[in-house]
Coordinates of C-alpha atoms in Angstrom, one line a residue:
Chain A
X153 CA 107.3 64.4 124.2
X154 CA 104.7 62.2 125.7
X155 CA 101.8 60.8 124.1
X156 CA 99.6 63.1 125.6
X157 CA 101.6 66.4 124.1
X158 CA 99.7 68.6 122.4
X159 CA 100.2 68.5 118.3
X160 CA 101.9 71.8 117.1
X161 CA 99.5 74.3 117.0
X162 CA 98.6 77.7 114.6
X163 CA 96.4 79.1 117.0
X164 CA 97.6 82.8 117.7
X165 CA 99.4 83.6 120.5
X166 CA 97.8 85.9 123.1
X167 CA 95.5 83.0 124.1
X168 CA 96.9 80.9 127.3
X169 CA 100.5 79.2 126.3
X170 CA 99.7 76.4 129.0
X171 CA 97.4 74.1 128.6
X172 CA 95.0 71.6 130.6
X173 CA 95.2 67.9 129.2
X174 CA 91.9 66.6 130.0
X175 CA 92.6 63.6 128.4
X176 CA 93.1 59.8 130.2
X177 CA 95.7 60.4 133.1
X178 CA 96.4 62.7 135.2
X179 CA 95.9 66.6 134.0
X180 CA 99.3 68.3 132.9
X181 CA 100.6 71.6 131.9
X182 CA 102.7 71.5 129.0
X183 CA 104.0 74.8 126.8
X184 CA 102.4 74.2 123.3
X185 CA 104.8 74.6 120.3
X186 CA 104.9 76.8 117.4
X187 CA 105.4 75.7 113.7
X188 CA 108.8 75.0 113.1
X189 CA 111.4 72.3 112.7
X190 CA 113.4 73.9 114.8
X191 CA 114.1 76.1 118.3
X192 CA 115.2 78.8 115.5
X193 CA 112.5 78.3 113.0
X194 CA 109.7 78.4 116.4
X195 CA 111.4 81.5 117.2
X196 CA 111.3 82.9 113.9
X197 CA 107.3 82.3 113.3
X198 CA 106.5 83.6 116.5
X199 CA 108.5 86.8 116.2
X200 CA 107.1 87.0 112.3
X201 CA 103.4 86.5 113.8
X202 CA 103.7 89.0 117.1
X203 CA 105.4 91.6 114.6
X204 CA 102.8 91.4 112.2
X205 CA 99.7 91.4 114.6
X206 CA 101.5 93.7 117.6
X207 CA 103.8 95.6 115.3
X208 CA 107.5 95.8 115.6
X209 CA 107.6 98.6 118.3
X210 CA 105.4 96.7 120.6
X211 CA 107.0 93.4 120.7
X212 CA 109.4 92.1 122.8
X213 CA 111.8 89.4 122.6
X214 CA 110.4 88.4 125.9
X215 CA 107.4 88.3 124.4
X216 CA 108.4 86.4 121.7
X217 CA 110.4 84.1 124.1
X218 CA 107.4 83.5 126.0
X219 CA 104.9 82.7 122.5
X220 CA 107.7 79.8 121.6
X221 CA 107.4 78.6 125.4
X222 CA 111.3 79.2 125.9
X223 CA 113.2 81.1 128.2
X224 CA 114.4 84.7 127.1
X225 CA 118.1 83.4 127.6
X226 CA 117.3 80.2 125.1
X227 CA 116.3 83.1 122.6
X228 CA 119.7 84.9 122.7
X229 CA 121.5 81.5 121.8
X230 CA 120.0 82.7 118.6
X231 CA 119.8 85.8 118.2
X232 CA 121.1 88.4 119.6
X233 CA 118.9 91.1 119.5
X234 CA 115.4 91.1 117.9
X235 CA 116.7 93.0 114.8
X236 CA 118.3 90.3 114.3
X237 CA 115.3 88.0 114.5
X238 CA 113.5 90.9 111.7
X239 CA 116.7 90.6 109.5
X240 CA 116.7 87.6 109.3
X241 CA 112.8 87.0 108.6
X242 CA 112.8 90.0 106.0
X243 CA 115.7 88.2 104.0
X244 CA 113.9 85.1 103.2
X245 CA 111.7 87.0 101.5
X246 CA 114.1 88.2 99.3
X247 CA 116.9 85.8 98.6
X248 CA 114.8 83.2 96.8
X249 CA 113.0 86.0 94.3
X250 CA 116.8 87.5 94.2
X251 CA 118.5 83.8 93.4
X252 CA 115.8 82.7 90.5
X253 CA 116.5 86.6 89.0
X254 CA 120.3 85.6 89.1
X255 CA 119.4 82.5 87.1
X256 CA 117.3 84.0 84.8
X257 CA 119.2 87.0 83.6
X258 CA 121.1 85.0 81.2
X259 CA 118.4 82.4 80.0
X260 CA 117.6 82.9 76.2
X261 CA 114.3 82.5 77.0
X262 CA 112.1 86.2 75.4
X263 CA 112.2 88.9 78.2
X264 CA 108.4 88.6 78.4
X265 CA 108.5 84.7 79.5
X266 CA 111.6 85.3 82.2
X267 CA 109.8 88.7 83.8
X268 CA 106.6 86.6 83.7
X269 CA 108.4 83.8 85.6
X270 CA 110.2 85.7 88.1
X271 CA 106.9 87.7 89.0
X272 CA 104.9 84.9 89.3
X273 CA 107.7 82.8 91.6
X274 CA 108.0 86.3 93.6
X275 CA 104.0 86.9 94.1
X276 CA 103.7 83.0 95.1
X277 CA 105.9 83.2 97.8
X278 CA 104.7 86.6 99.0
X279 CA 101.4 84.6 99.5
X280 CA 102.3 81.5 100.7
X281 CA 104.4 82.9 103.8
X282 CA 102.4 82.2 106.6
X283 CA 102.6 85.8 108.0
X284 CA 102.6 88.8 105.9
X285 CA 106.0 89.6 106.5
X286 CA 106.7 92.2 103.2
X287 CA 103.9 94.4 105.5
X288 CA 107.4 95.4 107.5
X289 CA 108.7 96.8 104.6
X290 CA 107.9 100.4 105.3
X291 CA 109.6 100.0 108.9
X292 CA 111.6 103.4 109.6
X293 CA 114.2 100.5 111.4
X294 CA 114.7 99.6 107.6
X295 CA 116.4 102.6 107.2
X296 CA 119.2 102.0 109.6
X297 CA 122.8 100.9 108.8
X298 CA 121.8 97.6 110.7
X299 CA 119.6 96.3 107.2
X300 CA 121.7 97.9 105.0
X301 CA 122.6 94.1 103.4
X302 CA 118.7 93.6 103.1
X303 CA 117.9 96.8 101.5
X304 CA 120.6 96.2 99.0
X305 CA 119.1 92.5 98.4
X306 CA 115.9 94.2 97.9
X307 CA 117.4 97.1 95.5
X308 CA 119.2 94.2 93.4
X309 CA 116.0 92.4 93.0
X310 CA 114.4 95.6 91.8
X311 CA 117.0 96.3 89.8
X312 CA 116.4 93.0 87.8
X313 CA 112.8 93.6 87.3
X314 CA 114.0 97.1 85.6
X315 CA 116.0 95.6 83.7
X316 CA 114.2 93.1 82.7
X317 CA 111.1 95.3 82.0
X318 CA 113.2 97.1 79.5
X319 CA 113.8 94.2 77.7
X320 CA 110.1 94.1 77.4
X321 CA 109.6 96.9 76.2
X322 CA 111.9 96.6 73.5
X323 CA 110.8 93.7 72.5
X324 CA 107.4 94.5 72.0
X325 CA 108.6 97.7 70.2
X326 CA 105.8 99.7 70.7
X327 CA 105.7 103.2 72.0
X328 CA 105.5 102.5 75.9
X329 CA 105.0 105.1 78.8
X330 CA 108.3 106.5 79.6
X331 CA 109.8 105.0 82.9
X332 CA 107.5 102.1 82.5
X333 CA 110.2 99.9 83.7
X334 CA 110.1 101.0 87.5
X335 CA 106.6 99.7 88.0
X336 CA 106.6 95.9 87.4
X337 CA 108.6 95.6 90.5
X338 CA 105.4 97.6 92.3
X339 CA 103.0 96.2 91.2
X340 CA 104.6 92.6 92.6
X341 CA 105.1 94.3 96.1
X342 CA 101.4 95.5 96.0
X343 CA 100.5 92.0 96.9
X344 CA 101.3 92.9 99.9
X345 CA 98.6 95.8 100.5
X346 CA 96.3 93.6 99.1
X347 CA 96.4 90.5 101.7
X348 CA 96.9 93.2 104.1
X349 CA 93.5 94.9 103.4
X350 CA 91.6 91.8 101.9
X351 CA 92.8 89.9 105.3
X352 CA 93.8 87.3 103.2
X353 CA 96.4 85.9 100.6
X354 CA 94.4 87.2 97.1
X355 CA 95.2 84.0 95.3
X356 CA 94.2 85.5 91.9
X357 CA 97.1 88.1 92.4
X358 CA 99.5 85.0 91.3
X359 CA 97.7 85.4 87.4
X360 CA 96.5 88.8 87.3
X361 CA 99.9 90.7 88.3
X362 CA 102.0 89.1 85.6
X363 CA 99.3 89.7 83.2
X364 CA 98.9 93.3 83.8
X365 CA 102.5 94.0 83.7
X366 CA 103.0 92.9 80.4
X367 CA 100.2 94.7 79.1
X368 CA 101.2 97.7 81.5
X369 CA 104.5 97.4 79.4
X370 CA 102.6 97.3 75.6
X371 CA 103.8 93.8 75.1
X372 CA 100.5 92.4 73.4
X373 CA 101.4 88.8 72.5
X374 CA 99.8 85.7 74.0
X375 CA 99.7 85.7 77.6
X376 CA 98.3 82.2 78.2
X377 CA 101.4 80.5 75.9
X378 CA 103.5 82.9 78.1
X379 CA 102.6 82.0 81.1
X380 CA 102.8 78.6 80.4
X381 CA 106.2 78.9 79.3
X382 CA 107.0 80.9 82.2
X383 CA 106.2 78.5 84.6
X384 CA 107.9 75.6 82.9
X385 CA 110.9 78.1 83.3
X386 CA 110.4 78.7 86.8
X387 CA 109.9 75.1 87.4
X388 CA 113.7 74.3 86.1
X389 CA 115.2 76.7 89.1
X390 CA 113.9 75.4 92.5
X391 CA 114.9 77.3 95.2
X392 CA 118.8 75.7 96.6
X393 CA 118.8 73.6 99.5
X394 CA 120.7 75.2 102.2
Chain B
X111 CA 107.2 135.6 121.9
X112 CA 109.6 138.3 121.6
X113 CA 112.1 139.3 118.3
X114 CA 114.9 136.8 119.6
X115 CA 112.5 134.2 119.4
X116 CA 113.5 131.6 116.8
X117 CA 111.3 131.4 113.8
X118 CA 109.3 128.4 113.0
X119 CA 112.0 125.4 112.2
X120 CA 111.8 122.2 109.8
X121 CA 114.5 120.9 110.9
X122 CA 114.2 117.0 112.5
X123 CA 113.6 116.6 116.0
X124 CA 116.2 114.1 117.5
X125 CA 118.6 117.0 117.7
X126 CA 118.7 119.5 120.7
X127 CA 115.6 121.0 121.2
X128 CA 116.5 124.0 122.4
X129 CA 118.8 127.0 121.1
X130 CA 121.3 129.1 122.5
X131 CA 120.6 132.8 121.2
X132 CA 123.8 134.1 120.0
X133 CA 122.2 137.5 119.0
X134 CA 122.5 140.7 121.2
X135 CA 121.3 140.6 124.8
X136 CA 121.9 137.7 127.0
X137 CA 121.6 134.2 125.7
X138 CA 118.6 132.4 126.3
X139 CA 116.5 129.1 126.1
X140 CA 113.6 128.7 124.3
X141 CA 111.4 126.2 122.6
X142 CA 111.8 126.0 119.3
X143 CA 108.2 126.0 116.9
X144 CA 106.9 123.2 114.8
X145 CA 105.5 123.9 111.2
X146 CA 101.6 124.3 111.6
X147 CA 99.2 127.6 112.1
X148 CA 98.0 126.2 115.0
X149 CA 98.7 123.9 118.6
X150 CA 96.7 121.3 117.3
X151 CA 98.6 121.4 113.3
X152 CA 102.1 121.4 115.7
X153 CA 100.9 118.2 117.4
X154 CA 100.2 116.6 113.9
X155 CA 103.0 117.9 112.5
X156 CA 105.4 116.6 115.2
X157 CA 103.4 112.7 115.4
X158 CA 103.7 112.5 111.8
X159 CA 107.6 113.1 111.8
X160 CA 108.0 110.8 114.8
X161 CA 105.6 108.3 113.9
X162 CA 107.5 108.1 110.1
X163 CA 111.0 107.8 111.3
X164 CA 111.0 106.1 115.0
X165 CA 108.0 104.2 114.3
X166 CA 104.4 104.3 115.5
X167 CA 104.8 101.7 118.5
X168 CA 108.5 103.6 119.3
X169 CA 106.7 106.7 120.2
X170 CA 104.9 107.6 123.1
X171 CA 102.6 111.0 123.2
X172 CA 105.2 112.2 125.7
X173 CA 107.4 112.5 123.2
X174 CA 105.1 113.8 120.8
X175 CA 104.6 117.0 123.0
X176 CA 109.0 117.2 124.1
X177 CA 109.1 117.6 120.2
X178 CA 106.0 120.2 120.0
X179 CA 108.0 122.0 123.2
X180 CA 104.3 121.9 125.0
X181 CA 103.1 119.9 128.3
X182 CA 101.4 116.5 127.9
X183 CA 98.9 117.5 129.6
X184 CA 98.2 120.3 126.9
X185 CA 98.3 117.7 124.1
X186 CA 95.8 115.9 125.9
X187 CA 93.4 119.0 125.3
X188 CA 93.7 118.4 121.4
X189 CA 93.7 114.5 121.6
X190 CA 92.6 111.9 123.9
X191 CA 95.1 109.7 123.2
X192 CA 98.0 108.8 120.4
X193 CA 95.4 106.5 118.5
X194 CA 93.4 109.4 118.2
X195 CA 96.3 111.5 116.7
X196 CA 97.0 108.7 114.4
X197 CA 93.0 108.4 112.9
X198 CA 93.6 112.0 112.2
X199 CA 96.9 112.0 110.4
X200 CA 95.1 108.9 108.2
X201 CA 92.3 110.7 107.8
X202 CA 93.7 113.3 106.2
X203 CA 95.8 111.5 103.4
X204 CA 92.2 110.1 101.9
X205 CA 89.1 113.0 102.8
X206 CA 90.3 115.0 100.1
X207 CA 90.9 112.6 97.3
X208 CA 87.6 110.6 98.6
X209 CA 85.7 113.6 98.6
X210 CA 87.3 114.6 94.9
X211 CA 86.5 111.0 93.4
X212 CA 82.6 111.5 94.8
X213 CA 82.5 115.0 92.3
X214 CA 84.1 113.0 89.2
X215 CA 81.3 109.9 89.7
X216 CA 78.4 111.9 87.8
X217 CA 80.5 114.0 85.7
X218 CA 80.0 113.8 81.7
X219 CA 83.7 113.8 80.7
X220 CA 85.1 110.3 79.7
X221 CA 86.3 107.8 82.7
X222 CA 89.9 107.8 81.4
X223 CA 89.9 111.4 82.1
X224 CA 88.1 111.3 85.2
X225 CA 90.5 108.0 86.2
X226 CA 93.4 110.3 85.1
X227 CA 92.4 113.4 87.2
X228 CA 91.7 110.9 90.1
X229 CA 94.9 109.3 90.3
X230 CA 97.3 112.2 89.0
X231 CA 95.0 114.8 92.5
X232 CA 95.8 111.9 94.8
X233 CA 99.3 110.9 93.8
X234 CA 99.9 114.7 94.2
X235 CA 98.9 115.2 97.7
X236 CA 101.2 111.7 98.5
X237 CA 103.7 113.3 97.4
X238 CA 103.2 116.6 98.5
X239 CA 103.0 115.7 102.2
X240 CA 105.8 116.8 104.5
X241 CA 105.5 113.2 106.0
X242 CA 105.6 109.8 103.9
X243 CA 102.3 108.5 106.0
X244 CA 101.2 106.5 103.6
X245 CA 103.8 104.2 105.4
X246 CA 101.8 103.8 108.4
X247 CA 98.7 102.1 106.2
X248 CA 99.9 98.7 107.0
X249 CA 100.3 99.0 110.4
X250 CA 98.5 96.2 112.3
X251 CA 96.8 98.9 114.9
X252 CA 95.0 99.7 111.8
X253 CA 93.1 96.7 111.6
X254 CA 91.4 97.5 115.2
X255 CA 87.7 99.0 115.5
X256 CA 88.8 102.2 116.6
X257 CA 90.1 102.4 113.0
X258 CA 87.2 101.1 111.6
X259 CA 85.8 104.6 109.8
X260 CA 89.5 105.4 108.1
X261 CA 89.4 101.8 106.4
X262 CA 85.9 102.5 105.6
X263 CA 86.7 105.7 103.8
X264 CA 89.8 103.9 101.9
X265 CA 87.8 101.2 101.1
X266 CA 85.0 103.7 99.3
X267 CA 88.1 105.4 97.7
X268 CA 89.1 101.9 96.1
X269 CA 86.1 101.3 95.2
X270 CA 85.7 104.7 93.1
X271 CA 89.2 103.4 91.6
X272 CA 87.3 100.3 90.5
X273 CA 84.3 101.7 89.3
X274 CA 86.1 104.2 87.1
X275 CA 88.6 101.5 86.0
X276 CA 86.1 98.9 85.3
X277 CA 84.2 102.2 83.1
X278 CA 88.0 102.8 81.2
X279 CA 87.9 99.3 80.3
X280 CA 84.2 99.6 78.9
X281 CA 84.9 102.3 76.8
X282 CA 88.7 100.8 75.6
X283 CA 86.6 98.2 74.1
X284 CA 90.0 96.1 74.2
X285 CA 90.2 92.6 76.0
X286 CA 92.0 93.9 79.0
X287 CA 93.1 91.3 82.0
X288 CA 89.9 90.2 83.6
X289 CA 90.4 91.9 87.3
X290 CA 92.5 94.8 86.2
X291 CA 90.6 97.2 87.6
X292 CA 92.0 96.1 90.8
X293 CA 95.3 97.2 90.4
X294 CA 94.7 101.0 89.5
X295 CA 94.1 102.1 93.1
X296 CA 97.6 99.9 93.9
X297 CA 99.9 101.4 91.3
X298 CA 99.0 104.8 93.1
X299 CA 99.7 104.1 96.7
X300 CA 102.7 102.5 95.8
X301 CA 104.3 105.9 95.3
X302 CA 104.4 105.5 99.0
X303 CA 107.0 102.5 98.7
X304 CA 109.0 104.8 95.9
X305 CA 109.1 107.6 98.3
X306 CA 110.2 105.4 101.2
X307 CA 112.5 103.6 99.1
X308 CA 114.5 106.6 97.7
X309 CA 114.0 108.8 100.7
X310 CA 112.3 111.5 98.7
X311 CA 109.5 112.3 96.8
X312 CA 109.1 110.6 93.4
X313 CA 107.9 113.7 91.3
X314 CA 108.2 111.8 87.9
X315 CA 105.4 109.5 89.2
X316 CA 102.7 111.8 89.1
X317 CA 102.7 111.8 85.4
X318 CA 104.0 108.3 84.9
X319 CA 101.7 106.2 87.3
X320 CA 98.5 107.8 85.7
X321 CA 99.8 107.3 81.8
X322 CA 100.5 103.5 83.2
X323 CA 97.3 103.4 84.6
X324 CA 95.6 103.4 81.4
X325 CA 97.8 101.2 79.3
X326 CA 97.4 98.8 81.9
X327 CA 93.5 98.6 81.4
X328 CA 94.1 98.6 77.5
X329 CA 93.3 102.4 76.9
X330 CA 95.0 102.9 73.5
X331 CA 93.9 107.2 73.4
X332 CA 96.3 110.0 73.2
X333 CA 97.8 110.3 76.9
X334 CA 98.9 114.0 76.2
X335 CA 95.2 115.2 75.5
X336 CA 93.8 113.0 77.9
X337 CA 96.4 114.6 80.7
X338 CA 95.6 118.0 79.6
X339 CA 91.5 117.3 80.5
X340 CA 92.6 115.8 83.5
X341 CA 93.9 118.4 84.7
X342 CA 91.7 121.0 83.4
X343 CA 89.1 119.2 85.2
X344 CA 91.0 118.4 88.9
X345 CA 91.2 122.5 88.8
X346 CA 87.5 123.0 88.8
X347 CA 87.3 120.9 92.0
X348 CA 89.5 122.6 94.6
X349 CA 89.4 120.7 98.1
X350 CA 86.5 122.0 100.1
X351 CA 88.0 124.5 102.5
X352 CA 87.3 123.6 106.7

């Protein structure tokens, strides 16, 4: 990289990938990059930016090759395939959620505090990922044998909301809707449908899910001490370095 | 059509579309039928199942009309093009409850039983559909102008959800999570995630996600009398006929 690169960009793709310097010197072309660290994290936004904006079926890995400025070839060293490339972006948004529930399963923290905690960690990152990547949820391609590993990662996850929603409940002993429990995990995920239709990450989401869960599941104790406790909790378990 | 012609068929396309008559008389080829009264029902019919299970950018209207057993050309009569079946499947999943939530805005009978009837009429018809299509909501074509009148009409349906919601949480009295009349209108559609996630309709949801409901916004009344009126009430509003 020369002085004169351009900086890494977030401008969306579909505009020109080549660029004019007009700077001092002589005019240049020069592919501009993608956020990333990395060949595989550039490949990885771009595929998780084309697939949300295009939609699955329409993209490419040549596209995608061609949004990161590498050849299609360079790609493959990668991935092999661009289910690959939607395995792999899928699964991040799991694993983290999936390895603080792990962690908090056994914490003697009340129920309320650790379901309040994992929601909140879990809506957080569904906002903060630059593309709205849970949108690829309802994929039919999910259904395949290919994602069967992320659709169990998934199921586990939900499974420790349920379960952790029961605990809730009973706690709070009173006389909740029955099946209560399978809704938590929902009402996380519709964060998804919201940034989708608002255009935007709804940043109140983060406060207003956790809150209405607990109440959805007639616990009716304090929710700012909980919440406060909750993210003390969360703040014990950062996400492992890989 | 003559009496060895095969009766109308659910079964998935994907598998040989045509039949062998084993019967009397000489074998023969012929088309099989889709569900739907009519050409333009087939079409629908056959999109939706495509569009649900090999994905919206995956199918082509070519294949749309291999699966109705009719000519391209033909489908072309009904619909200009596949965005145009697409606005019409969509269309369909909200006119009716849109058009049921306008009735219930001036009526006398309490919002929680107005909210109730709402949600319990439009979870019904998610579930009742032979096609999960609220799957195809978050696709990103959606977001295009040519969509632009099927967001508007979801948009007035949330809103009804809000209104009513934010009226529930008036007459509760209770201090309910400021914004919770957001989430009503979420907890609903997300029967579409349940259904794609267990690969069949949720029926315990249409009596759980509208009890939930008003928990969630603090409601403390008797659910059974309140689903009782609910439903008394949806009944006097059948869907306007074409």
């Amino acid at each position: 990289m020369t002085e004169n690169s351009p900086r890494r960009s977030s401008r969306s793709v579909g505009q020109n990938d080549y660029v004019t310097q007009l700077g001092p010197g002589r005019p240049r072309l020069e592919p501009r990059r993608r956020a990333g660290q990395t060949p595989r994290a550039e490949i990885l936004d771009a595929a998780a930016e084309l697939f949300t904006s295009h939609g699955y079926g329409n993209t490419s890995t040549r596209a995608v090759a061609d949004a990161v400025g590498i050849r299609q070839a360079s790609l493959y060293h990668h991935f092999a395939a661009k289910d690959d490339i939607l395995d792999a972006l899928l699964g991040e948004t799991v694993s983290t959620p999936l390895e603080l529930a792990g962690k908090l399963a056994d914490r003697p923290e009340p129920a309320a505090v650790r379901l309040y905690a994992l929601a909140w960690y879990d809506i957080s990152q569904l906002l903060a990922s630059r593309w709205n990547l849970g949108a690829l949820y309802l994929l039919p391609e999910l259904r395949s044998d290919r994602f069967a590993k992320f659709r169990e990662g998934r199921d586990a996850l939900r499974r420790h909301y349920e379960t952790l929603s029961a605990a809730v409940i009973a706690e709070a002993g009173a006389d909740a809707v029955a099946g209560a429990e399978l809704l938590p995990f929902r009402l996380v995920e519709s964060v998804i449908n919201m940034r989708s239709d608002e255009g935007a990450a709804p940043e109140y989401a983060e406060q207003l899910i956790p809150d209405a869960i607990l109440r959805l599941l007639c616990w009716t104790g304090s929710l700012v001490e909980t919440r406060v406790a909750a993210l003390e909790l969360a703040a014990q378990f950062p996400p492992d370095q890989d």
